[in-house]
Amino acid sequence: MDKAKSDGTKGLKLPSTGLRPDWIECDERVYVPSEDLAETTCTFTPDLEDTEWDEDGNEVDTGEQEAIKPHEDCESFLCSNCGRSMFYGENGWFELDPPYTPKFSYCPYCGARVVS
């Protein structure tokens, strides 16, 4: 499939093999992945975090949780590397239950590898 993106560039998406190639060959051209990108990682956190309150109106310290709980009005999660957002919700890019795992391995905006 030879389809141009809105910025006029063309791309080829390959299925993940779980391996990081040292080089990729396509149409007799060799491409070498950026070493800087290989070391870049990110996490995604809710744009609106849920907060627990006690009966006196004081914020409750929930301690170390495995994941930050999104507020009921949360619409997206933010990349810690580039700050861009990915949709959260019924048709979003994250599981709806803790630990709210993303349904992707790399940030589509900056290319950083997503870590827990």
PDB file of C-alpha atoms in Angstrom:
ATOM      1  CA  MET A   1       0.000   0.000   0.000  1.00  0.00           C
ATOM      2  CA  ASP A   2       1.470   3.324  -1.056  1.00  0.00           C
ATOM      3  CA  LYS A   3      -0.484   5.961   0.833  1.00  0.00           C
ATOM      4  CA  ALA A   4       0.706   9.512   1.546  1.00  0.00           C
ATOM      5  CA  LYS A   5       0.224  11.028   4.983  1.00  0.00           C
ATOM      6  CA  SER A   6      -1.255  14.498   5.365  1.00  0.00           C
ATOM      7  CA  ASP A   7       2.275  15.988   5.480  1.00  0.00           C
ATOM      8  CA  GLY A   8       3.123  14.352   2.134  1.00  0.00           C
ATOM      9  CA  THR A   9       5.460  11.704   3.540  1.00  0.00           C
ATOM     10  CA  LYS A  10       5.054   7.993   2.895  1.00  0.00           C
ATOM     11  CA  GLY A  11       5.433   5.235   5.441  1.00  0.00           C
ATOM     12  CA  LEU A  12       5.492   1.491   5.761  1.00  0.00           C
ATOM     13  CA  LYS A  13       4.249  -0.149   8.951  1.00  0.00           C
ATOM     14  CA  LEU A  14       5.675  -3.568   9.759  1.00  0.00           C
ATOM     15  CA  PRO A  15       4.325  -5.932  12.423  1.00  0.00           C
ATOM     16  CA  SER A  16       6.328  -6.048  15.646  1.00  0.00           C
ATOM     17  CA  THR A  17       8.647  -9.025  15.987  1.00  0.00           C
ATOM     18  CA  GLY A  18       9.785  -8.158  19.490  1.00  0.00           C
ATOM     19  CA  LEU A  19      13.303  -7.632  18.171  1.00  0.00           C
ATOM     20  CA  ARG A  20      15.093  -4.342  17.566  1.00  0.00           C
ATOM     21  CA  PRO A  21      16.808  -4.577  14.165  1.00  0.00           C
ATOM     22  CA  ASP A  22      20.294  -3.156  13.597  1.00  0.00           C
ATOM     23  CA  TRP A  23      19.228  -2.219  10.068  1.00  0.00           C
ATOM     24  CA  ILE A  24      16.220  -2.436   7.740  1.00  0.00           C
ATOM     25  CA  GLU A  25      16.433  -2.876   3.966  1.00  0.00           C
ATOM     26  CA  CYS A  26      13.638  -1.691   1.657  1.00  0.00           C
ATOM     27  CA  ASP A  27      13.766  -1.066  -2.097  1.00  0.00           C
ATOM     28  CA  GLU A  28      17.539  -1.685  -2.073  1.00  0.00           C
ATOM     29  CA  ARG A  29      18.079   1.064   0.531  1.00  0.00           C
ATOM     30  CA  VAL A  30      19.363   0.374   4.033  1.00  0.00           C
ATOM     31  CA  TYR A  31      17.919   2.248   7.008  1.00  0.00           C
ATOM     32  CA  VAL A  32      19.555   2.285  10.444  1.00  0.00           C
ATOM     33  CA  PRO A  33      17.320   3.048  13.453  1.00  0.00           C
ATOM     34  CA  SER A  34      18.398   6.022  15.552  1.00  0.00           C
ATOM     35  CA  GLU A  35      20.432   5.018  18.612  1.00  0.00           C
ATOM     36  CA  ASP A  36      19.019   7.980  20.558  1.00  0.00           C
ATOM     37  CA  LEU A  37      15.499   6.674  20.011  1.00  0.00           C
ATOM     38  CA  ALA A  38      16.445   3.212  21.283  1.00  0.00           C
ATOM     39  CA  GLU A  39      17.233   4.652  24.720  1.00  0.00           C
ATOM     40  CA  THR A  40      14.227   6.976  24.932  1.00  0.00           C
ATOM     41  CA  THR A  41      11.398   5.670  27.103  1.00  0.00           C
ATOM     42  CA  CYS A  42       8.164   7.153  28.382  1.00  0.00           C
ATOM     43  CA  THR A  43       5.176   6.502  30.591  1.00  0.00           C
ATOM     44  CA  PHE A  44       1.606   7.647  30.117  1.00  0.00           C
ATOM     45  CA  THR A  45      -0.388   9.227  32.955  1.00  0.00           C
ATOM     46  CA  PRO A  46      -3.990  10.496  33.068  1.00  0.00           C
ATOM     47  CA  ASP A  47      -4.593  14.141  32.148  1.00  0.00           C
ATOM     48  CA  LEU A  48      -7.027  14.239  35.122  1.00  0.00           C
ATOM     49  CA  GLU A  49      -6.172  12.154  38.188  1.00  0.00           C
ATOM     50  CA  ASP A  50      -8.761  10.877  40.641  1.00  0.00           C
ATOM     51  CA  THR A  51      -8.365  12.047  44.229  1.00  0.00           C
ATOM     52  CA  GLU A  52      -9.796  10.466  47.371  1.00  0.00           C
ATOM     53  CA  TRP A  53     -11.116  12.651  50.201  1.00  0.00           C
ATOM     54  CA  ASP A  54     -12.020  11.847  53.783  1.00  0.00           C
ATOM     55  CA  GLU A  55     -15.209  13.021  55.543  1.00  0.00           C
ATOM     56  CA  ASP A  56     -13.412  16.243  56.675  1.00  0.00           C
ATOM     57  CA  GLY A  57     -12.522  17.217  53.123  1.00  0.00           C
ATOM     58  CA  ASN A  58      -8.850  16.295  53.445  1.00  0.00           C
ATOM     59  CA  GLU A  59      -7.046  14.518  50.636  1.00  0.00           C
ATOM     60  CA  VAL A  60      -6.339  10.877  51.497  1.00  0.00           C
ATOM     61  CA  ASP A  61      -2.805   9.601  50.898  1.00  0.00           C
ATOM     62  CA  THR A  62      -3.333   6.374  48.973  1.00  0.00           C
ATOM     63  CA  GLY A  63       0.365   5.467  49.151  1.00  0.00           C
ATOM     64  CA  GLU A  64       2.202   3.804  46.324  1.00  0.00           C
ATOM     65  CA  GLN A  65      -0.348   2.472  43.864  1.00  0.00           C
ATOM     66  CA  GLU A  66       0.437   0.331  40.847  1.00  0.00           C
ATOM     67  CA  ALA A  67      -1.204   2.957  38.604  1.00  0.00           C
ATOM     68  CA  ILE A  68      -2.584   6.465  38.950  1.00  0.00           C
ATOM     69  CA  LYS A  69      -6.369   6.246  38.757  1.00  0.00           C
ATOM     70  CA  PRO A  70      -7.896   8.478  36.089  1.00  0.00           C
ATOM     71  CA  HIS A  71     -10.690  10.865  37.116  1.00  0.00           C
ATOM     72  CA  GLU A  72     -14.156  10.035  35.744  1.00  0.00           C
ATOM     73  CA  ASP A  73     -13.829  13.045  33.386  1.00  0.00           C
ATOM     74  CA  CYS A  74     -10.391  11.941  32.117  1.00  0.00           C
ATOM     75  CA  GLU A  75     -10.281  11.922  28.309  1.00  0.00           C
ATOM     76  CA  SER A  76      -6.616  11.219  27.617  1.00  0.00           C
ATOM     77  CA  PHE A  77      -3.269  10.054  28.941  1.00  0.00           C
ATOM     78  CA  LEU A  78      -0.118  12.164  28.429  1.00  0.00           C
ATOM     79  CA  CYS A  79       3.327  11.010  27.263  1.00  0.00           C
ATOM     80  CA  SER A  80       6.069  11.798  29.802  1.00  0.00           C
ATOM     81  CA  ASN A  81       8.576  12.374  26.998  1.00  0.00           C
ATOM     82  CA  CYS A  82       6.791  14.654  24.519  1.00  0.00           C
ATOM     83  CA  GLY A  83       3.614  15.659  26.405  1.00  0.00           C
ATOM     84  CA  ARG A  84       1.261  14.629  23.602  1.00  0.00           C
ATOM     85  CA  SER A  85      -2.021  12.964  24.494  1.00  0.00           C
ATOM     86  CA  MET A  86      -3.636   9.675  23.537  1.00  0.00           C
ATOM     87  CA  PHE A  87      -7.401   9.129  23.867  1.00  0.00           C
ATOM     88  CA  TYR A  88      -8.683   7.276  26.945  1.00  0.00           C
ATOM     89  CA  GLY A  89     -12.164   5.824  27.260  1.00  0.00           C
ATOM     90  CA  GLU A  90     -14.316   3.098  25.809  1.00  0.00           C
ATOM     91  CA  ASN A  91     -12.801   3.493  22.320  1.00  0.00           C
ATOM     92  CA  GLY A  92      -9.412   4.704  23.571  1.00  0.00           C
ATOM     93  CA  TRP A  93      -5.836   3.461  23.555  1.00  0.00           C
ATOM     94  CA  PHE A  94      -5.671   2.245  27.179  1.00  0.00           C
ATOM     95  CA  GLU A  95      -7.221  -0.599  29.143  1.00  0.00           C
ATOM     96  CA  LEU A  96     -10.095   0.685  31.279  1.00  0.00           C
ATOM     97  CA  ASP A  97      -9.004  -1.255  34.378  1.00  0.00           C
ATOM     98  CA  PRO A  98      -5.804  -0.928  36.470  1.00  0.00           C
ATOM     99  CA  PRO A  99      -2.995  -0.745  35.607  1.00  0.00           C
ATOM    100  CA  TYR A 100      -4.506   1.069  32.554  1.00  0.00           C
ATOM    101  CA  THR A 101      -2.037  -0.572  30.163  1.00  0.00           C
ATOM    102  CA  PRO A 102      -1.580   1.178  26.803  1.00  0.00           C
ATOM    103  CA  LYS A 103      -2.491  -0.798  23.686  1.00  0.00           C
ATOM    104  CA  PHE A 104       0.776   0.245  22.004  1.00  0.00           C
ATOM    105  CA  SER A 105       4.502  -0.181  22.706  1.00  0.00           C
ATOM    106  CA  TYR A 106       5.851   3.108  21.332  1.00  0.00           C
ATOM    107  CA  CYS A 107       4.552   6.669  21.496  1.00  0.00           C
ATOM    108  CA  PRO A 108       3.207   7.441  18.013  1.00  0.00           C
ATOM    109  CA  TYR A 109       4.355  11.065  18.315  1.00  0.00           C
ATOM    110  CA  CYS A 110       7.931  10.895  19.640  1.00  0.00           C
ATOM    111  CA  GLY A 111       8.722   7.196  19.129  1.00  0.00           C
ATOM    112  CA  ALA A 112       9.765   6.602  22.745  1.00  0.00           C
ATOM    113  CA  ARG A 113       9.306   3.059  24.046  1.00  0.00           C
ATOM    114  CA  VAL A 114       6.476   2.829  26.601  1.00  0.00           C
ATOM    115  CA  VAL A 115       7.511   1.379  29.972  1.00  0.00           C
ATOM    116  CA  SER A 116       5.348   0.617  32.989  1.00  0.00           C
TER     117      SER A 116
END
